[in-house]
Amino acid sequence: MQDRLQALKEEALLKIQQANELKELQEIKVSYLGKKGPITEVLKGMGKLSPEERPVIGAYANEVRDAITAALDAKIRQLEQAAIEEKLNKEAIDVTLPGRPVRKGNSHPLTAVIEEIEDLFLTMGFTVAEGPEVETDYYNFEALNLPKGHPARDMQDSFFITEDILLRTQTSPVQARTMEKHHGRGPVKIISPGKVYRRDDDDATHSHQFMQIEGLVVDENVRLSDLKGVLETFAKKMFGEDRKIRLRPSFFPFTEPSVEMDISCFKCGGKGCSICKHTGWIEILGAGMVHPNVLEMAGFDSKKYTGFAFGMGPERIAMLKYGIDDIRHFYTNDLRFLKQFKKA
Ligand code: PHE
């Protein structure tokens, strides 16, 4: 019986040694040490042994069992270790490989132009003010010297939400809001960029939603020549130091006098080309001296205070500056367009 056990042990150890997979070891364990295995089978015959032989064989059977169990455990550990090592080798990271470049976005061209304009005015001592896009009839029109029924209201086709609430058609209501906050005391010196809305059919030069940048200065002794100086500085910084400006008479209900500012054409220098429509001049913005009614409605004494205001369209400025031929490019977000404005 001992020989039989000895043979089983050697057989099992050999198989364990040759096994290459955890599954095989599992099978060996079941077949040698399981209830139906040969060792159990041998031990069932113990009853036939003499009382002296029984403990000897019993002890030996345990030894065989322990030896097989120990060999199995050792081999399992060995295979597991090998599996881990193989996995580590396979997943090794080559830290010397060059990195993948991180894809960076860039500012929208309109945002970039607006920020450029903001920076320019900040250096001249202006601050940036904001106002709501959903505006009351009062601030969008009445406080700007456009009472109900005024014919000039038709200059800006509006999206009314109720009789008294509309999407602002211009950034000029921020003038009235800002002046009110100053409670009749100057100086006021702000620019205000933002979205505005008009009932226009969209085409290459019209959009039902677009941007404006408003400017407002109110103080004692503010004159038209101050407006001219500020606008000239702006024109030269945005379109080149050799730009000239000219002011033409115009009409806005909230300024008196009202002007329109042209710059000398940056393309042909004034000789006449397709950009300036052969006039040598390009229209850039509307401006004027703040109407006394507007000052008074916002709580300023128009005998003591004067001011100037201007309003420009950053889309138009960006289109001129970068030669963009369709305003819709700003809003359709084609990456091929947007990526051209990436700064190096
Ligand atoms: N709000 C005017 C417009 O939209 C522009 C403007 C602003 C004119 C300020 C004069 C002064 O046409």
Tab-separated table of C-alpha atoms and ligand atoms in Angstrom:
chain	number	residue	atom	x	y	z
A	1	MET	CA	0.000	0.000	0.000
A	2	GLN	CA	2.846	2.324	0.812
A	3	ASP	CA	4.358	1.615	-2.609
A	4	ARG	CA	1.073	2.475	-4.244
A	5	LEU	CA	0.937	5.787	-2.370
A	6	GLN	CA	4.563	6.472	-3.212
A	7	ALA	CA	3.848	5.850	-6.899
A	8	LEU	CA	0.810	8.148	-6.810
A	9	LYS	CA	2.879	10.868	-5.194
A	10	GLU	CA	5.604	10.675	-7.799
A	11	GLU	CA	3.072	10.627	-10.593
A	12	ALA	CA	1.279	13.667	-9.190
A	13	LEU	CA	4.474	15.642	-8.584
A	14	LEU	CA	5.622	14.967	-12.128
A	15	LYS	CA	2.343	16.163	-13.562
A	16	ILE	CA	2.471	19.261	-11.399
A	17	GLN	CA	5.962	19.989	-12.606
A	18	GLN	CA	4.930	19.665	-16.210
A	19	ALA	CA	1.749	21.717	-15.884
A	20	ASN	CA	1.774	25.094	-17.608
A	21	GLU	CA	-1.649	26.452	-16.743
A	22	LEU	CA	-3.609	27.122	-13.607
A	23	LYS	CA	-6.489	25.124	-15.021
A	24	GLU	CA	-4.362	22.016	-15.328
A	25	LEU	CA	-3.273	22.348	-11.703
A	26	GLN	CA	-6.878	22.644	-10.661
A	27	GLU	CA	-7.614	19.392	-12.449
A	28	ILE	CA	-4.637	17.650	-10.852
A	29	LYS	CA	-5.827	18.802	-7.437
A	30	VAL	CA	-9.297	17.399	-7.982
A	31	SER	CA	-8.113	14.137	-9.489
A	32	TYR	CA	-5.482	13.309	-6.822
A	33	LEU	CA	-6.829	14.869	-3.659
A	34	GLY	CA	-10.573	14.795	-4.345
A	35	LYS	CA	-13.056	12.444	-2.715
A	36	LYS	CA	-13.046	10.169	-5.710
A	37	GLY	CA	-9.294	10.373	-6.192
A	38	PRO	CA	-6.861	7.437	-5.965
A	39	ILE	CA	-5.472	8.421	-2.552
A	40	THR	CA	-8.915	8.386	-0.988
A	41	GLU	CA	-9.439	5.110	-2.783
A	42	VAL	CA	-6.279	3.619	-1.250
A	43	LEU	CA	-7.196	4.861	2.189
A	44	LYS	CA	-10.565	3.136	1.969
A	45	GLY	CA	-8.670	-0.149	2.076
A	46	MET	CA	-7.071	0.776	5.432
A	47	GLY	CA	-9.621	-1.319	7.268
A	48	LYS	CA	-7.921	-4.417	6.007
A	49	LEU	CA	-4.588	-3.451	7.575
A	50	SER	CA	-3.287	-4.654	10.914
A	51	PRO	CA	-3.530	-2.197	13.854
A	52	GLU	CA	0.253	-1.691	13.749
A	53	GLU	CA	0.333	-0.875	10.065
A	54	ARG	CA	-2.662	1.464	10.125
A	55	PRO	CA	-1.056	4.559	11.811
A	56	VAL	CA	2.064	4.160	9.705
A	57	ILE	CA	0.126	4.135	6.458
A	58	GLY	CA	-2.205	6.860	7.744
A	59	ALA	CA	0.762	9.102	8.520
A	60	TYR	CA	2.335	8.370	5.165
A	61	ALA	CA	-0.903	9.096	3.342
A	62	ASN	CA	-1.005	12.502	5.059
A	63	GLU	CA	2.577	13.134	4.068
A	64	VAL	CA	1.752	12.349	0.429
A	65	ARG	CA	-1.239	14.625	0.580
A	66	ASP	CA	0.808	17.462	2.124
A	67	ALA	CA	3.575	17.017	-0.435
A	68	ILE	CA	1.116	17.205	-3.332
A	69	THR	CA	-0.671	20.216	-1.797
A	70	ALA	CA	2.611	22.013	-1.217
A	71	ALA	CA	3.793	21.301	-4.754
A	72	LEU	CA	0.480	22.537	-6.143
A	73	ASP	CA	0.615	25.748	-4.111
A	74	ALA	CA	4.185	26.436	-5.143
A	75	LYS	CA	3.433	25.862	-8.795
A	76	ILE	CA	0.285	28.050	-8.647
A	77	ARG	CA	2.313	30.884	-7.162
A	78	GLN	CA	4.956	30.429	-9.797
A	79	LEU	CA	2.431	30.571	-12.643
A	80	GLU	CA	0.678	33.580	-11.158
A	81	GLN	CA	3.966	35.406	-10.813
A	82	ALA	CA	4.830	34.592	-14.420
A	83	ALA	CA	1.429	35.891	-15.562
A	84	ILE	CA	1.966	39.171	-13.732
A	85	GLU	CA	5.413	39.577	-15.205
A	86	GLU	CA	4.148	38.897	-18.706
A	87	LYS	CA	1.391	41.449	-18.239
A	88	LEU	CA	3.845	44.057	-16.966
A	89	ASN	CA	6.126	43.430	-19.900
A	90	LYS	CA	3.283	43.756	-22.371
A	91	GLU	CA	2.027	46.974	-20.798
A	92	ALA	CA	5.427	48.568	-20.492
A	93	ILE	CA	5.311	52.298	-21.277
A	94	ASP	CA	8.060	53.771	-23.367
A	95	VAL	CA	8.568	57.089	-21.609
A	96	THR	CA	11.031	58.185	-24.272
A	97	LEU	CA	8.323	58.308	-26.982
A	98	PRO	CA	7.510	61.858	-28.094
A	99	GLY	CA	4.229	63.160	-26.584
A	100	ARG	CA	1.044	63.745	-28.548
A	101	PRO	CA	0.439	67.460	-29.051
A	102	VAL	CA	-2.488	68.841	-27.046
A	103	ARG	CA	-5.004	70.373	-29.427
A	104	LYS	CA	-5.698	73.947	-28.417
A	105	GLY	CA	-8.640	76.026	-29.501
A	106	ASN	CA	-8.472	79.714	-30.276
A	107	SER	CA	-10.607	82.742	-29.627
A	108	HIS	CA	-13.467	83.339	-32.012
A	109	PRO	CA	-12.402	86.130	-34.405
A	110	LEU	CA	-15.212	88.355	-33.123
A	111	THR	CA	-14.187	87.797	-29.521
A	112	ALA	CA	-10.599	88.607	-30.473
A	113	VAL	CA	-11.594	91.864	-32.188
A	114	ILE	CA	-13.855	92.882	-29.303
A	115	GLU	CA	-11.068	92.203	-26.803
A	116	GLU	CA	-8.640	94.200	-28.901
A	117	ILE	CA	-11.061	97.138	-28.939
A	118	GLU	CA	-11.740	96.786	-25.211
A	119	ASP	CA	-8.019	96.804	-24.435
A	120	LEU	CA	-7.553	99.898	-26.530
A	121	PHE	CA	-10.255	101.816	-24.691
A	122	LEU	CA	-9.122	100.526	-21.301
A	123	THR	CA	-5.742	102.159	-21.946
A	124	MET	CA	-7.627	105.433	-22.509
A	125	GLY	CA	-9.273	105.151	-19.085
A	126	PHE	CA	-12.613	103.635	-20.081
A	127	THR	CA	-14.234	100.822	-18.098
A	128	VAL	CA	-16.444	98.063	-19.525
A	129	ALA	CA	-20.173	98.145	-18.684
A	130	GLU	CA	-22.874	95.639	-19.555
A	131	GLY	CA	-26.627	95.651	-19.882
A	132	PRO	CA	-29.432	93.151	-20.504
A	133	GLU	CA	-30.250	91.820	-23.970
A	134	VAL	CA	-33.923	91.563	-23.043
A	135	GLU	CA	-34.638	95.229	-22.558
A	136	THR	CA	-37.548	97.484	-21.766
A	137	ASP	CA	-39.022	99.850	-24.313
A	138	TYR	CA	-38.050	102.615	-21.904
A	139	TYR	CA	-34.282	102.047	-22.011
A	140	ASN	CA	-34.091	100.901	-25.627
A	141	PHE	CA	-36.101	103.850	-26.955
A	142	GLU	CA	-37.749	106.339	-24.604
A	143	ALA	CA	-34.740	107.171	-22.447
A	144	LEU	CA	-32.834	107.695	-25.706
A	145	ASN	CA	-35.151	110.441	-26.854
A	146	LEU	CA	-37.342	108.115	-28.918
A	147	PRO	CA	-40.847	108.447	-27.453
A	148	LYS	CA	-43.571	106.032	-28.524
A	149	GLY	CA	-44.674	106.783	-32.067
A	150	HIS	CA	-41.415	108.530	-32.975
A	151	PRO	CA	-40.743	107.867	-36.664
A	152	ALA	CA	-37.054	107.112	-36.021
A	153	ARG	CA	-38.106	103.926	-34.209
A	154	ASP	CA	-38.632	102.457	-37.654
A	155	MET	CA	-34.884	102.774	-38.299
A	156	GLN	CA	-34.491	99.653	-36.177
A	157	ASP	CA	-37.006	96.869	-36.797
A	158	SER	CA	-37.482	95.249	-33.423
A	159	PHE	CA	-38.345	91.898	-31.890
A	160	PHE	CA	-40.987	92.797	-29.316
A	161	ILE	CA	-41.753	90.231	-26.614
A	162	THR	CA	-44.578	92.192	-25.001
A	163	GLU	CA	-45.685	95.734	-25.631
A	164	ASP	CA	-43.006	97.000	-23.251
A	165	ILE	CA	-40.266	94.387	-23.528
A	166	LEU	CA	-38.080	93.661	-26.533
A	167	LEU	CA	-34.718	92.276	-27.567
A	168	ARG	CA	-32.514	95.369	-27.535
A	169	THR	CA	-31.890	96.726	-31.022
A	170	GLN	CA	-28.712	98.542	-29.980
A	171	THR	CA	-26.284	98.791	-27.048
A	172	SER	CA	-27.317	102.430	-26.491
A	173	PRO	CA	-29.700	101.523	-23.617
A	174	VAL	CA	-26.529	100.841	-21.588
A	175	GLN	CA	-25.848	104.608	-21.899
A	176	ALA	CA	-29.072	105.424	-20.077
A	177	ARG	CA	-28.626	102.642	-17.506
A	178	THR	CA	-25.051	103.686	-16.727
A	179	MET	CA	-25.888	107.382	-16.399
A	180	GLU	CA	-28.752	106.586	-14.014
A	181	LYS	CA	-26.330	104.689	-11.792
A	182	HIS	CA	-24.131	107.797	-11.565
A	183	HIS	CA	-26.981	109.843	-10.028
A	184	GLY	CA	-26.218	113.006	-11.955
A	185	ARG	CA	-22.506	113.068	-11.115
A	186	GLY	CA	-19.696	112.688	-13.627
A	187	PRO	CA	-17.387	111.567	-14.926
A	188	VAL	CA	-18.838	108.634	-16.859
A	189	LYS	CA	-16.453	106.871	-19.201
A	190	ILE	CA	-17.527	103.437	-20.433
A	191	ILE	CA	-17.617	101.175	-23.395
A	192	SER	CA	-20.227	98.427	-23.610
A	193	PRO	CA	-19.941	95.487	-25.969
A	194	GLY	CA	-22.859	93.102	-26.458
A	195	LYS	CA	-25.369	91.364	-28.674
A	196	VAL	CA	-28.233	93.207	-30.328
A	197	TYR	CA	-31.180	92.008	-32.404
A	198	ARG	CA	-33.079	93.360	-35.376
A	199	ARG	CA	-35.747	91.996	-37.666
A	200	ASP	CA	-33.550	91.723	-40.714
A	201	ASP	CA	-33.364	89.026	-43.343
A	202	ASP	CA	-29.943	87.402	-43.042
A	203	ASP	CA	-27.610	87.909	-45.980
A	204	ALA	CA	-23.911	88.618	-46.546
A	205	THR	CA	-24.070	91.935	-44.670
A	206	HIS	CA	-27.138	91.541	-42.429
A	207	SER	CA	-27.781	89.328	-39.453
A	208	HIS	CA	-30.818	89.299	-37.141
A	209	GLN	CA	-28.354	89.039	-34.252
A	210	PHE	CA	-25.070	90.909	-34.244
A	211	MET	CA	-22.738	92.752	-31.919
A	212	GLN	CA	-22.220	96.387	-31.073
A	213	ILE	CA	-19.748	98.270	-28.936
A	214	GLU	CA	-21.129	101.407	-27.368
A	215	GLY	CA	-19.005	104.199	-25.973
A	216	LEU	CA	-20.078	106.974	-23.611
A	217	VAL	CA	-18.229	109.839	-21.948
A	218	VAL	CA	-20.060	112.374	-19.768
A	219	ASP	CA	-18.325	115.090	-17.793
A	220	GLU	CA	-18.031	118.860	-17.506
A	221	ASN	CA	-16.668	120.477	-20.660
A	222	VAL	CA	-16.712	117.439	-22.933
A	223	ARG	CA	-16.560	118.683	-26.526
A	224	LEU	CA	-16.933	117.357	-30.038
A	225	SER	CA	-13.178	117.722	-30.447
A	226	ASP	CA	-12.722	115.240	-27.567
A	227	LEU	CA	-14.877	112.762	-29.473
A	228	LYS	CA	-12.830	113.362	-32.569
A	229	GLY	CA	-9.570	112.759	-30.685
A	230	VAL	CA	-10.770	109.499	-29.169
A	231	LEU	CA	-12.093	108.234	-32.515
A	232	GLU	CA	-8.893	109.176	-34.312
A	233	THR	CA	-6.803	107.275	-31.757
A	234	PHE	CA	-9.097	104.290	-32.176
A	235	ALA	CA	-8.935	104.392	-35.993
A	236	LYS	CA	-5.144	104.584	-36.061
A	237	LYS	CA	-4.687	101.773	-33.548
A	238	MET	CA	-7.149	99.471	-35.322
A	239	PHE	CA	-6.386	100.238	-38.956
A	240	GLY	CA	-2.897	101.716	-39.071
A	241	GLU	CA	-1.114	104.865	-37.949
A	242	ASP	CA	-1.474	106.640	-41.297
A	243	ARG	CA	-5.297	106.499	-41.210
A	244	LYS	CA	-7.170	109.772	-41.505
A	245	ILE	CA	-10.709	110.166	-40.229
A	246	ARG	CA	-13.559	112.385	-41.305
A	247	LEU	CA	-16.856	113.143	-39.626
A	248	ARG	CA	-19.982	113.518	-41.737
A	249	PRO	CA	-23.256	114.943	-40.424
A	250	SER	CA	-25.817	112.276	-39.626
A	251	PHE	CA	-28.881	111.716	-37.471
A	252	PHE	CA	-29.489	109.773	-34.290
A	253	PRO	CA	-32.296	110.816	-31.933
A	254	PHE	CA	-30.045	110.515	-28.859
A	255	THR	CA	-27.151	112.638	-30.115
A	256	GLU	CA	-27.034	116.254	-31.281
A	257	PRO	CA	-25.114	116.930	-33.397
A	258	SER	CA	-24.801	113.430	-34.837
A	259	VAL	CA	-21.980	112.284	-37.043
A	260	GLU	CA	-20.787	109.293	-38.949
A	261	MET	CA	-17.074	108.565	-38.915
A	262	ASP	CA	-15.212	107.382	-42.006
A	263	ILE	CA	-11.591	106.282	-42.156
A	264	SER	CA	-9.327	106.747	-45.160
A	265	CYS	CA	-9.187	103.443	-47.033
A	266	PHE	CA	-6.444	101.214	-45.614
A	267	LYS	CA	-6.305	99.239	-48.820
A	268	CYS	CA	-5.757	101.933	-51.466
A	269	GLY	CA	-4.790	104.772	-49.141
A	270	GLY	CA	-7.578	106.958	-50.555
A	271	LYS	CA	-7.106	106.513	-54.286
A	272	GLY	CA	-10.242	104.392	-54.619
A	273	CYS	CA	-10.689	100.611	-54.751
A	274	SER	CA	-13.396	97.977	-54.357
A	275	ILE	CA	-13.151	97.996	-50.523
A	276	CYS	CA	-13.940	101.723	-50.267
A	277	LYS	CA	-16.306	101.519	-53.244
A	278	HIS	CA	-13.999	103.937	-55.099
A	279	THR	CA	-14.617	106.774	-52.651
A	280	GLY	CA	-11.352	106.514	-50.712
A	281	TRP	CA	-13.334	106.408	-47.438
A	282	ILE	CA	-14.830	103.588	-45.368
A	283	GLU	CA	-17.758	104.149	-43.009
A	284	ILE	CA	-16.949	102.801	-39.549
A	285	LEU	CA	-19.340	104.049	-36.875
A	286	GLY	CA	-22.045	106.425	-35.697
A	287	ALA	CA	-21.450	108.977	-32.952
A	288	GLY	CA	-22.414	112.370	-31.601
A	289	MET	CA	-22.780	114.650	-28.599
A	290	VAL	CA	-25.237	113.202	-26.065
A	291	HIS	CA	-28.627	114.916	-26.541
A	292	PRO	CA	-29.538	117.166	-23.586
A	293	ASN	CA	-32.877	115.314	-23.255
A	294	VAL	CA	-31.005	112.039	-22.754
A	295	LEU	CA	-28.771	113.591	-20.081
A	296	GLU	CA	-31.767	115.101	-18.272
A	297	MET	CA	-33.844	111.892	-18.373
A	298	ALA	CA	-30.925	110.029	-16.793
A	299	GLY	CA	-30.622	112.626	-14.010
A	300	PHE	CA	-27.794	114.826	-15.319
A	301	ASP	CA	-27.913	118.606	-15.415
A	302	SER	CA	-27.409	119.315	-19.115
A	303	LYS	CA	-26.257	122.865	-18.378
A	304	LYS	CA	-23.367	121.547	-16.337
A	305	TYR	CA	-22.624	118.287	-18.113
A	306	THR	CA	-22.010	117.382	-21.720
A	307	GLY	CA	-20.952	114.121	-23.271
A	308	PHE	CA	-20.305	112.161	-26.387
A	309	ALA	CA	-21.325	108.672	-27.462
A	310	PHE	CA	-20.464	106.338	-30.272
A	311	GLY	CA	-21.611	102.937	-31.483
A	312	MET	CA	-19.802	100.553	-33.780
A	313	GLY	CA	-20.281	97.065	-35.202
A	314	PRO	CA	-17.376	94.739	-34.418
A	315	GLU	CA	-18.454	92.358	-37.207
A	316	ARG	CA	-17.999	95.119	-39.735
A	317	ILE	CA	-14.648	96.052	-38.233
A	318	ALA	CA	-13.458	92.420	-38.260
A	319	MET	CA	-14.725	91.971	-41.831
A	320	LEU	CA	-12.781	95.013	-42.998
A	321	LYS	CA	-9.661	94.157	-41.016
A	322	TYR	CA	-9.484	90.528	-42.141
A	323	GLY	CA	-11.160	90.748	-45.546
A	324	ILE	CA	-14.137	88.578	-44.538
A	325	ASP	CA	-16.864	88.755	-47.173
A	326	ASP	CA	-19.901	87.348	-45.361
A	327	ILE	CA	-21.174	88.207	-41.863
A	328	ARG	CA	-22.693	84.717	-41.598
A	329	HIS	CA	-19.202	83.229	-41.284
A	330	PHE	CA	-19.129	84.548	-37.706
A	331	TYR	CA	-22.166	82.516	-36.721
A	332	THR	CA	-21.992	79.280	-38.687
A	333	ASN	CA	-18.877	78.118	-36.811
A	334	ASP	CA	-17.092	76.326	-39.624
A	335	LEU	CA	-13.764	75.276	-38.110
A	336	ARG	CA	-11.986	75.913	-41.415
A	337	PHE	CA	-12.956	79.569	-41.011
A	338	LEU	CA	-12.397	79.858	-37.255
A	339	LYS	CA	-8.943	78.240	-37.286
A	340	GLN	CA	-7.570	80.920	-39.585
A	341	PHE	CA	-7.635	83.293	-36.628
A	342	LYS	CA	-5.326	81.252	-34.446
A	343	LYS	CA	-2.505	83.316	-33.067
A	344	ALA	CA	0.929	81.728	-33.332
B	1	PHE	N1	-27.090	103.047	-31.548
B	1	PHE	C1	-26.761	103.546	-32.868
B	1	PHE	C2	-27.145	102.475	-33.897
B	1	PHE	O1	-27.342	101.346	-33.540
B	1	PHE	C3	-25.297	103.878	-32.993
B	1	PHE	C4	-24.905	105.064	-32.155
B	1	PHE	C5	-24.489	104.867	-30.848
B	1	PHE	C6	-24.958	106.347	-32.659
B	1	PHE	C7	-24.128	105.979	-30.076
B	1	PHE	C8	-24.590	107.421	-31.910
B	1	PHE	C9	-24.179	107.240	-30.629
B	1	PHE	O2	-27.244	102.772	-35.049
